[in-house]
CSV table of C-alpha atoms and ligand atoms in Angstrom, one decimal:
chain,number,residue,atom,x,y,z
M,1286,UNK,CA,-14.1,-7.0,-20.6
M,1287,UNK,CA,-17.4,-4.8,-21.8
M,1288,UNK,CA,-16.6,-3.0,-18.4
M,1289,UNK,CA,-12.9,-1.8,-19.5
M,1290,UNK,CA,-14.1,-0.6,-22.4
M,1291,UNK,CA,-16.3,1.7,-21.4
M,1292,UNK,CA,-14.3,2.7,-18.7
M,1293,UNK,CA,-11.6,3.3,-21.7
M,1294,UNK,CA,-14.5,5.4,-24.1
M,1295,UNK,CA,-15.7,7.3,-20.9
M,1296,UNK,CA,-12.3,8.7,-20.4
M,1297,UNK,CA,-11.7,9.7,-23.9
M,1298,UNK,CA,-15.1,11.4,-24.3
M,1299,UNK,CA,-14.1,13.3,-20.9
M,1300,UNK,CA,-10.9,13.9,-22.3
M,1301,UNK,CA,-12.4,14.5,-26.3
M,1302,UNK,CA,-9.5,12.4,-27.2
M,1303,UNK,CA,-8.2,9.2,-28.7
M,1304,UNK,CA,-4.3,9.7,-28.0
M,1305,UNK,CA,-2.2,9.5,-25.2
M,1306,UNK,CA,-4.2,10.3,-21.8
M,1307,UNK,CA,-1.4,10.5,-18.9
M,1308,UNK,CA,-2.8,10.1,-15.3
M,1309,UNK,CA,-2.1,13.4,-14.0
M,1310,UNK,CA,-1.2,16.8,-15.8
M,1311,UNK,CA,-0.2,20.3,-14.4
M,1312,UNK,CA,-2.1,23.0,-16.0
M,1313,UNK,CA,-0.5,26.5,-16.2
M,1314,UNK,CA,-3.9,29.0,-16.6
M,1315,UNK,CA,-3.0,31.5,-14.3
M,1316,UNK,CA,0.0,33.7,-13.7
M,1317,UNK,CA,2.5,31.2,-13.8
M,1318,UNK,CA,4.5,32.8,-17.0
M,1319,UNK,CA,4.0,36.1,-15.6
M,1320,UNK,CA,5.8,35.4,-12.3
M,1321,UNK,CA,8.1,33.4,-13.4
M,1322,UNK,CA,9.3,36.2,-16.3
M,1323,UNK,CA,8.7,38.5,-13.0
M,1324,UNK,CA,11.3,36.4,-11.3
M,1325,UNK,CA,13.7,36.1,-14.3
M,1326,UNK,CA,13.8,39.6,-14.6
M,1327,UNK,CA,14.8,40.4,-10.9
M,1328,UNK,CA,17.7,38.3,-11.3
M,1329,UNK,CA,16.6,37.0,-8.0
M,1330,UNK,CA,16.3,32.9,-9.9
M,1331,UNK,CA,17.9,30.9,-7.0
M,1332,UNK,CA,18.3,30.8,-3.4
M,1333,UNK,CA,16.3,34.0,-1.7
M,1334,UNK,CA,13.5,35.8,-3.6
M,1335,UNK,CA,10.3,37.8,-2.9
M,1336,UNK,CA,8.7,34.6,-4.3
M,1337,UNK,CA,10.1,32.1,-1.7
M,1338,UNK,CA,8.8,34.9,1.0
M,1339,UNK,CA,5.5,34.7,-0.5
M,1340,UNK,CA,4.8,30.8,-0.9
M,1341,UNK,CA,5.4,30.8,2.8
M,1342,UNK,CA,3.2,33.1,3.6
M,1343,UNK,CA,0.8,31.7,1.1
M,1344,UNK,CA,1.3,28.1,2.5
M,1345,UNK,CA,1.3,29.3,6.1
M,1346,UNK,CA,-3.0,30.6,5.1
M,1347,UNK,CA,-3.9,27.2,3.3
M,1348,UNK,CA,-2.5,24.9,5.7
M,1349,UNK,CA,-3.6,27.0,8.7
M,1350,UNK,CA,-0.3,26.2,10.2
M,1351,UNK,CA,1.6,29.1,12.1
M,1352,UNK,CA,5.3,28.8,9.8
M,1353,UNK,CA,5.4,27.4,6.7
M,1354,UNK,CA,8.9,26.5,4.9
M,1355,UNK,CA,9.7,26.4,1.4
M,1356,UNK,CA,12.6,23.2,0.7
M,1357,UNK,CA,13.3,21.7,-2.5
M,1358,UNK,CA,11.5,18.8,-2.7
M,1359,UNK,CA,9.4,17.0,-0.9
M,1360,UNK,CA,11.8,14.4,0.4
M,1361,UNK,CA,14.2,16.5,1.7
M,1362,UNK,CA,10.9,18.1,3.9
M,1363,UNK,CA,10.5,15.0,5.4
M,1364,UNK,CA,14.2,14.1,6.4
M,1365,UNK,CA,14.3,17.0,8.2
M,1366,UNK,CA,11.1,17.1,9.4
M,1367,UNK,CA,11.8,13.9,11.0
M,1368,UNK,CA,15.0,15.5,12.3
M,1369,UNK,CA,13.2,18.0,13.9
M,1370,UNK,CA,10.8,16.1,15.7
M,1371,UNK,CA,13.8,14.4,17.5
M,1372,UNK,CA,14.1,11.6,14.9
M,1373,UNK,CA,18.2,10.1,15.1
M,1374,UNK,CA,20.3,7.5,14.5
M,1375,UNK,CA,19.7,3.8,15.2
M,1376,UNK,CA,15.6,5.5,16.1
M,1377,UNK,CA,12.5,3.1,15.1
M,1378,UNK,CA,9.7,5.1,13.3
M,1379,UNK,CA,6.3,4.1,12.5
M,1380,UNK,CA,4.8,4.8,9.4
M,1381,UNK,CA,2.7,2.4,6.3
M,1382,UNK,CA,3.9,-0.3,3.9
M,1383,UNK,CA,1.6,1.2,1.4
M,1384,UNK,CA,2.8,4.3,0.4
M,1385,UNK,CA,5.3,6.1,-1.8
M,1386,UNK,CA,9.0,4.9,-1.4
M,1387,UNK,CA,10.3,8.7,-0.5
M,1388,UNK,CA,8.0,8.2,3.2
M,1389,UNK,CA,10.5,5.4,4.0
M,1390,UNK,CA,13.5,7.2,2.6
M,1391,UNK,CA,13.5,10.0,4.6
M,1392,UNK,CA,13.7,7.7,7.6
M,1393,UNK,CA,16.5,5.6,6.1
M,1394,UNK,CA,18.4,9.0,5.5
M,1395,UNK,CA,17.7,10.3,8.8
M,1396,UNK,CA,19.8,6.3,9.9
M,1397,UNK,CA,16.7,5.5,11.4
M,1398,UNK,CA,14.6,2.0,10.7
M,1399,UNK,CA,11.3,2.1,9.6
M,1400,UNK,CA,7.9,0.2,11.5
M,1401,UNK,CA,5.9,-0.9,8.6
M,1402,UNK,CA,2.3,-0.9,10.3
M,1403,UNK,CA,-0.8,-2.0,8.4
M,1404,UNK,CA,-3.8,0.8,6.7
M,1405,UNK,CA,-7.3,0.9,7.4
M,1406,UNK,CA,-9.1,-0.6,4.0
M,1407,UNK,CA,-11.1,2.9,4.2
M,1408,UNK,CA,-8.9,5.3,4.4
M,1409,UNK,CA,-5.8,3.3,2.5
M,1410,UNK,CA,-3.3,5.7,5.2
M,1411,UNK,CA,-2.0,4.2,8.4
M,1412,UNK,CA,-4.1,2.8,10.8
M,1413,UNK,CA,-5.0,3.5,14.2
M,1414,UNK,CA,-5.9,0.4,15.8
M,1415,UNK,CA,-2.2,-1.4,14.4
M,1416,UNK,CA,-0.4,1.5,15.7
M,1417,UNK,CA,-2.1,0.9,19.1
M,1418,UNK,CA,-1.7,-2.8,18.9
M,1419,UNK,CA,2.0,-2.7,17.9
M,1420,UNK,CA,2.4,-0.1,21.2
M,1421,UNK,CA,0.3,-2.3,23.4
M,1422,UNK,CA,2.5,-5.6,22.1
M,1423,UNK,CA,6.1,-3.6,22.0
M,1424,UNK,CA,6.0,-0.2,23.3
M,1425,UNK,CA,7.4,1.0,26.9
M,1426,UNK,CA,7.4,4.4,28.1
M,1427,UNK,CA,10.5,5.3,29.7
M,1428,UNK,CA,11.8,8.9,31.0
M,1429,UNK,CA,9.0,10.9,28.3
M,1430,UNK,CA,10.1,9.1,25.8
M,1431,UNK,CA,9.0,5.8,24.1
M,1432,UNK,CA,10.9,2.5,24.1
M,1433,UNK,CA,10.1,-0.9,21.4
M,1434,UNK,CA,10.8,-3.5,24.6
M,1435,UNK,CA,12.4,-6.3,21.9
M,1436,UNK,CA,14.4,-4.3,19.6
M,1437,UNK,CA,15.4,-1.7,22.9
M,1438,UNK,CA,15.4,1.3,20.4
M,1439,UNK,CA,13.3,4.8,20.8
M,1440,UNK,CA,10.3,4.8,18.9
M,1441,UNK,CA,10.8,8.4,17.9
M,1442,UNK,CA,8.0,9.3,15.4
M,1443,UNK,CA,5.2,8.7,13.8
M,1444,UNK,CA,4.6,9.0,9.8
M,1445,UNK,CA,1.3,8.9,8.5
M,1446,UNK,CA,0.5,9.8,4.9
M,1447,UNK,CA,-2.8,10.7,3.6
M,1448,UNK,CA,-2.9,8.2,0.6
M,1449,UNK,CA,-3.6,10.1,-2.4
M,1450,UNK,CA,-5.5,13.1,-0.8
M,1451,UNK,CA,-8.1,11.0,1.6
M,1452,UNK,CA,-7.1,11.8,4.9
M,1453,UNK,CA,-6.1,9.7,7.5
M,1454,UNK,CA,-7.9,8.9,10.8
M,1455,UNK,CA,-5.7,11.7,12.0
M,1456,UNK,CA,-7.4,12.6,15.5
M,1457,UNK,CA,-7.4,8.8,16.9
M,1458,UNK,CA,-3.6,8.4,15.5
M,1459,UNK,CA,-2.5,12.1,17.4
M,1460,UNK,CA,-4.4,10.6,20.6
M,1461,UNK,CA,-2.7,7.2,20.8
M,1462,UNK,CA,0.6,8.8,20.2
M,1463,UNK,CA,0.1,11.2,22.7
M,1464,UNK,CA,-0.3,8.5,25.2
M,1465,UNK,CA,2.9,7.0,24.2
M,1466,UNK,CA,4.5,10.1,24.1
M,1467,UNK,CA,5.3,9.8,20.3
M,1468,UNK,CA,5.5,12.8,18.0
M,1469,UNK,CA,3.5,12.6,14.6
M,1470,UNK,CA,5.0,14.3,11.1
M,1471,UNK,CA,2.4,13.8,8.4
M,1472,UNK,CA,3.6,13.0,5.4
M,1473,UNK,CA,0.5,15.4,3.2
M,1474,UNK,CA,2.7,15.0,0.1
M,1475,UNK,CA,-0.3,14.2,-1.7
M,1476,UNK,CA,-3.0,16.1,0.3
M,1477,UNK,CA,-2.9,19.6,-0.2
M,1478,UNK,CA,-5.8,21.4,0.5
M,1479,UNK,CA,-7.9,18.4,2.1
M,1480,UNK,CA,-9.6,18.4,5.1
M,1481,UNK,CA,-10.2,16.5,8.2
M,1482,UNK,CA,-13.0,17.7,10.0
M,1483,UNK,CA,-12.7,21.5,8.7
M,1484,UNK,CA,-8.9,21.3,9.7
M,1485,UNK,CA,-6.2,20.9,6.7
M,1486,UNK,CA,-3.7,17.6,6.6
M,1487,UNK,CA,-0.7,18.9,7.1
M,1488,UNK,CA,-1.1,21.0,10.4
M,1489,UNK,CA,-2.0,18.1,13.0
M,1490,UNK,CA,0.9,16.6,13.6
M,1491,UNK,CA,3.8,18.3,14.9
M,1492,UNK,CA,4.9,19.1,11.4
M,1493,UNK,CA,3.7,18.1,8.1
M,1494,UNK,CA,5.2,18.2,4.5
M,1495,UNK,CA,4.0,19.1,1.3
M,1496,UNK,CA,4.8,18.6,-2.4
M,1497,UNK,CA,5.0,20.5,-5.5
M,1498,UNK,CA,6.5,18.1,-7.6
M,1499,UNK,CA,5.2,18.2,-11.1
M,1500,UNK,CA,2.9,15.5,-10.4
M,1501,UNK,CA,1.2,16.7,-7.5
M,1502,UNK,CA,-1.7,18.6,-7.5
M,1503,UNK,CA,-0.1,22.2,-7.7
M,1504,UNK,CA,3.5,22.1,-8.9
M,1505,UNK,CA,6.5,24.2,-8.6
M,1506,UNK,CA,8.2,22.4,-11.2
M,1507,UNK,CA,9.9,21.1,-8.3
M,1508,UNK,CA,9.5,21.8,-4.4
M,1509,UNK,CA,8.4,21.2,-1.1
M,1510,UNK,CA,7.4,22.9,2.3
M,1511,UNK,CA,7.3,21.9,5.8
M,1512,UNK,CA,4.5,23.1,8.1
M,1513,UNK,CA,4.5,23.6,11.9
M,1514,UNK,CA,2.2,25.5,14.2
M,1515,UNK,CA,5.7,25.6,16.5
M,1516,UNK,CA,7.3,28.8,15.5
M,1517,UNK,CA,10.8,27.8,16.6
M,1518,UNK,CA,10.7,24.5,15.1
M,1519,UNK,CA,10.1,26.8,11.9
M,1520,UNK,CA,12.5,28.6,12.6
M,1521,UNK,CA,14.7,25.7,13.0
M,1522,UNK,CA,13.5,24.2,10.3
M,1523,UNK,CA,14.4,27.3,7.8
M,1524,UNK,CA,18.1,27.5,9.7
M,1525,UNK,CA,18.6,23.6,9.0
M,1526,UNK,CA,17.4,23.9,5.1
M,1527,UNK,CA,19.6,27.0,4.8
M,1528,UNK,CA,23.0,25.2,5.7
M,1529,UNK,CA,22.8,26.5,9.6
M,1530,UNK,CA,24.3,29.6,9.2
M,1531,UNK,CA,24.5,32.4,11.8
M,1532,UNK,CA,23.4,35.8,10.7
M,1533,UNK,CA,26.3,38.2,10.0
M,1534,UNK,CA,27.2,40.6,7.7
M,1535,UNK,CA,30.2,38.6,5.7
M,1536,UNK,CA,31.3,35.9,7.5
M,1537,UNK,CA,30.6,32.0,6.9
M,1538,UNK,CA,29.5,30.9,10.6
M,1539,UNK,CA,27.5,27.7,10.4
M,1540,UNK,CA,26.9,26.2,14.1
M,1541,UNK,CA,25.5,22.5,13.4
M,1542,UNK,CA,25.1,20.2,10.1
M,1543,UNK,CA,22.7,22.0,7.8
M,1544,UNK,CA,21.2,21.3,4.0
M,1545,UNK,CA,21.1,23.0,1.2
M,1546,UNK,CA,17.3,22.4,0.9
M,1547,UNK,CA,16.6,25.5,-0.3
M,1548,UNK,CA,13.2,26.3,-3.2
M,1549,UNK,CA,15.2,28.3,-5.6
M,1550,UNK,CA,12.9,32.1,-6.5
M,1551,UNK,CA,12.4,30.7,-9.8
M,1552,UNK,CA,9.7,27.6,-8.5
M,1553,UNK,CA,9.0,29.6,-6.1
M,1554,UNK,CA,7.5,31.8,-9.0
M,1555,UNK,CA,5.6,29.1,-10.2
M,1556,UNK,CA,4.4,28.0,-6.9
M,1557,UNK,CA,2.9,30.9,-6.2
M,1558,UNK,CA,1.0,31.5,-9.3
M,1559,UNK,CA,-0.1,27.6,-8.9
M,1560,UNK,CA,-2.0,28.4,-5.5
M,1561,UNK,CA,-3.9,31.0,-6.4
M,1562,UNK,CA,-5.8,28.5,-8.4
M,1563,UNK,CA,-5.7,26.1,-5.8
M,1564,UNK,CA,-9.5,26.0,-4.8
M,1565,UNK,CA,-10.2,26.1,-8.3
M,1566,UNK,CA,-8.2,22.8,-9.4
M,1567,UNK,CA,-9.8,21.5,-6.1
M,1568,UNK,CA,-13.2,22.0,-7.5
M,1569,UNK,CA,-12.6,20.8,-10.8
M,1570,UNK,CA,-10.9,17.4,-9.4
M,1571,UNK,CA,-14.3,17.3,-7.3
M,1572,UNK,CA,-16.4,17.4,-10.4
M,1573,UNK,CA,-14.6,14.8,-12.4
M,1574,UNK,CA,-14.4,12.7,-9.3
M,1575,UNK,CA,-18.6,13.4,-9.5
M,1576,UNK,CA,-18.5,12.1,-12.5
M,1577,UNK,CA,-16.4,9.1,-12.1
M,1578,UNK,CA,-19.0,8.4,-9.3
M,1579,UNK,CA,-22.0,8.3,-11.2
M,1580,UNK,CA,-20.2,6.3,-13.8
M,1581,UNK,CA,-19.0,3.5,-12.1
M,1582,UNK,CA,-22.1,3.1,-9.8
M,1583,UNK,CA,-23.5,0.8,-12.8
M,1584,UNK,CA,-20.4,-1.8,-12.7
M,1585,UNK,CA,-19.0,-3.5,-10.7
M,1586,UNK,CA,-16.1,-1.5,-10.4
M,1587,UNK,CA,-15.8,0.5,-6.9
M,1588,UNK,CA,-14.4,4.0,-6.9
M,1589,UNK,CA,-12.6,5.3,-4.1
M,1590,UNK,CA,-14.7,8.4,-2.5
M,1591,UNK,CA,-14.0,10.3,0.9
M,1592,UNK,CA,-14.6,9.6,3.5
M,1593,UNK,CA,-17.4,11.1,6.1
M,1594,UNK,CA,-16.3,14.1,7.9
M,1595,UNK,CA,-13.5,14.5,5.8
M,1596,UNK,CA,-12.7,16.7,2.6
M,1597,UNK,CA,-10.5,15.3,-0.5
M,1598,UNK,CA,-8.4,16.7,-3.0
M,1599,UNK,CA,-9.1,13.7,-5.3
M,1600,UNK,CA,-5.3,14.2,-6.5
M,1601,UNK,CA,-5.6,11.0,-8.0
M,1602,UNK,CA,-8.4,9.3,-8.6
M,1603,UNK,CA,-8.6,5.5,-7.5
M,1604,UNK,CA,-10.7,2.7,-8.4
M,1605,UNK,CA,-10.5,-1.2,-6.6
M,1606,UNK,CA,-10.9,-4.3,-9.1
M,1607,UNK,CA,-12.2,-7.5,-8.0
M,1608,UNK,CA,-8.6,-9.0,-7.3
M,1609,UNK,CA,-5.1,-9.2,-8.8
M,1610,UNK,CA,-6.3,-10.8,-11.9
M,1611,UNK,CA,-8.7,-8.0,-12.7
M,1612,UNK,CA,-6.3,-5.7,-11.8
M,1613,UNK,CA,-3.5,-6.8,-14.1
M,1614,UNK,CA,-6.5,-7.1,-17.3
M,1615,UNK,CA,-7.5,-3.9,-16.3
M,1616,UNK,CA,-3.9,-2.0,-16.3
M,1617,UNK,CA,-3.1,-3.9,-19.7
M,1618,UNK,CA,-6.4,-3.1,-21.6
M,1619,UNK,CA,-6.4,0.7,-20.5
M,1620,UNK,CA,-2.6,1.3,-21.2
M,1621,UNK,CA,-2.6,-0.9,-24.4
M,1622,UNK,CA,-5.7,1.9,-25.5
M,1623,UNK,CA,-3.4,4.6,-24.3
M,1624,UNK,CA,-5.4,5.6,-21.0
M,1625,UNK,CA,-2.6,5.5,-18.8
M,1626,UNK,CA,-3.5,3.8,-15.3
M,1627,UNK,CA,-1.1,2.2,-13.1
M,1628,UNK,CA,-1.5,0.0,-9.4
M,1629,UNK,CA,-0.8,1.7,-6.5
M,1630,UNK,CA,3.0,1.4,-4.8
M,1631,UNK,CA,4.4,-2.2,-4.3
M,1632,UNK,CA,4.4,-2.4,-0.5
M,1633,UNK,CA,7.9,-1.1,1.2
M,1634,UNK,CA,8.9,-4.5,2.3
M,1635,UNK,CA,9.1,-5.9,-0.7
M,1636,UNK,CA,11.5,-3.6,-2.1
M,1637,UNK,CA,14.8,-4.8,-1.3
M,1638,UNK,CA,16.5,-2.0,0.6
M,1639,UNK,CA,13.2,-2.4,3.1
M,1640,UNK,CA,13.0,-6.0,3.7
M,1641,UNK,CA,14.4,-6.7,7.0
M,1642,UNK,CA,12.0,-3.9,8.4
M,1643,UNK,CA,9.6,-5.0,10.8
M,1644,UNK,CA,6.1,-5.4,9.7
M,1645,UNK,CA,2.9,-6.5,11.4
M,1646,UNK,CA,0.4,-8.4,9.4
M,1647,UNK,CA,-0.2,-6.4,6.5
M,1648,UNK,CA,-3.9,-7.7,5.7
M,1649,UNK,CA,-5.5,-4.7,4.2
M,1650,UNK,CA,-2.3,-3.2,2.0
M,1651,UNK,CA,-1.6,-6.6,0.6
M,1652,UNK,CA,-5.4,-6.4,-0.4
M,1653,UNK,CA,-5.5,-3.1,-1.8
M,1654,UNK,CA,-2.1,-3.2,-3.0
M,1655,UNK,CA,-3.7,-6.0,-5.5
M,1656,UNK,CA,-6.6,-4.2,-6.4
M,1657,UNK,CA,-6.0,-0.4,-6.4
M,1658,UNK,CA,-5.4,1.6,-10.0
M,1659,UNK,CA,-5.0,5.0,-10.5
M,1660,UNK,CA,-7.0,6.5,-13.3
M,1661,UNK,CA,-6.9,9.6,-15.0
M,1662,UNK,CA,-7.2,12.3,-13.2
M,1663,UNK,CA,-6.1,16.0,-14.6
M,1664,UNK,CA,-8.9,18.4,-14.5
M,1665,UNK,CA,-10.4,19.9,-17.7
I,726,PLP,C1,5.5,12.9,-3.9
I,726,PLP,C2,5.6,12.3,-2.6
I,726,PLP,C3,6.7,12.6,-1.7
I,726,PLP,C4,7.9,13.3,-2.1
I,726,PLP,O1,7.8,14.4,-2.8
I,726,PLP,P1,9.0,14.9,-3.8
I,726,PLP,O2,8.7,16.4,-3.8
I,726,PLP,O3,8.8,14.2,-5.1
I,726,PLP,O4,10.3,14.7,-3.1
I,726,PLP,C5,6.7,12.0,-0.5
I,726,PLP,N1,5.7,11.2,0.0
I,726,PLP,C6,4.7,10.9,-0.8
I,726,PLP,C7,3.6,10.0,-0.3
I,726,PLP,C8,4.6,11.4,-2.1
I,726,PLP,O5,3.6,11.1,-2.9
């Protein structure tokens, strides 16, 4: 395919290179060494920190939320986010097939059972007319709380995730859940620092969690945070991650089941010195996505853009092929030249741990599921 190819040579030129391209790279330009050697040197390297203070604070300004909490991965954010939003055993929560498997972990962990509802094709997140038409088919409110009439279980959350940085349709999914008097956690794993209408993902919902895993768009080697405008479900949610233990001066007094969840100092470090630049990896991921744009407007090969009203990270970049053929050519002639791509996630369902979950009709992630790659996307 002439196409492919010059998708390929574009990329190398971009990249001035002819070996291995991986899809996304951290890049450590700032004072990552410095406050990590900072950190080493305090001794402070695990649990508590100056650091783990700061990223908090840091992450409470970007996201515009009121408490920000630094956990050790992402994951572990979300299963007890989920917690905290009243999320417990034998619960239903809604949330997309077409996403990363750790979304529908952190249910499964919390002993809940995922609601596999279908995306908008624009967006690629969960979408607001099948949440609202599952509820209208299923849903029953009784005593303030939601009710799924066939299966008799509390529908006790809602899970969005903004699909590699594009934002969901956030404002209609927060008003149809309000009506059914269902809390939303965003899952804005993948959308750090992008924006629905002027507001960052993360602080809609009644808490959101971020990533810093080394693939994300700022890393912490490894790491997560949780974001609430609800200062005592912040406050909960650092008492949970800190194994529940009561304030005292030596002894062990831990009131309910907690975590070790805690970001040690030491990626905390890194964190920090990560976003400081983050406007600036922002802006470069805007201009290659510029590029990308004016490159593929002359094939026939559509590259994912924002949408209107919104503001994306362009974490990773995304292009739809013609169909599942195309798709598989495409991943096999780009790889085989060393431009790693890959297709987005294999929808939840199929995997086998997430079969018998309840799904509705799955139209547009089956389609973009066979026609969305990932292409390179670490900035210059
Ligand atoms: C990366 C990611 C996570 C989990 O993050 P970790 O820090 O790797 O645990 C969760 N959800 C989505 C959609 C992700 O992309």
């Amino acid at each position: 395919m002439k196409e492919f190819k010059e998708t390929i040579s574009f990329i190398q030129d971009y990249y001035k290179t002819k070996d291995f391209i991986p899809l996304h790279e951290p890049r450590f330009r700032g004072n990552e060494k410095k406050y990590v050697m900072d950190a080493v040197n305090s001794t402070f390297v695990s649990s508590v920190g100056a650091y783990v203070d700061k990223f908090e604070e840091m992450m409470e300004s970007i996201s515009r939320a009121k408490k920000a909490v630094a956990v050790v991965n992402g994951t572990s954010g979300l299963q007890v986010a989920l917690r905290l939003a009243g999320v417990s055993s034998g619960d239903e929560v809604i949330t997309q097939a077409l996403t990363f498997v750790a979304t529908a972990n952190a249910i499964a962990y919390n002993n809940a059972h995922p609601v596999f509802l279908d995306v908008d094709l624009d967006t690629m997140g969960l979408s607001p007319d099948a949440v609202e038409n599952f509820l209208e088919e299923y849903g029953e409110i009784r005593g303030g709380a939601c009710f799924n009439k066939r299966t008799k279980k509390k529908i006790a959350a809602c899970m969005p995730m903004h699909t590699f940085g594009f934002p969901v349709k956030i404002d209609e999914l927060l008003e149809i859940c309000k009506q059914w008097k269902i809390p939303v956690v965003e899952d804005a794993a993948e959308s750090l620092g992008s924006y629905y209408k002027d507001q960052p993902t993360g602080s809609f919902g009644k808490l959101g969690v971020f990533s810093f895993n080394g693939n994300k768009i700022v890393t912490s080697g490894g790491g997560g945070a949780i974001v609430t405008n609800n200062i005592g479900l912040g406050e909960k949610a650092k008492y949970l991650t800190t194994t529940a233990k009561k304030p005292h001066t030596y002894e062990y007094v831990h009131d309910e089941l907690g975590y070790n969840y805690r970001m040690p100092n030491l990626n905390a470090a890194l964190a920090c010195a990560q976003l400081e630049n983050l406007n600036m990896f922002i802006e470069k991921k805007r201009e290659l996505a510029g590029k990308y744009i004016s490159f593929f407007e002359n094939t026939n090969i559509k590259f994912r853009q924002e949408m209107k009203g919104t503001k994306t990270n362009y974490w990773l970049m995304a292009i739809q092929l013609e169909n599942r053929e195309e798709r598989d050519l495409f991943l096999q002639t780009t790889n085989e030249a060393k431009v790693m791509t890959r297709p987005i996630w294999q929808l939840m369902y199929k995997l086998p741990m997430y079969q018998d979950c309840f799904k509705d009709d799955q139209k547009n992630a089956e389609f973009l599921e066979d026609r969305i790659v990932n292409i390179s996307s670490s900035v210059q």
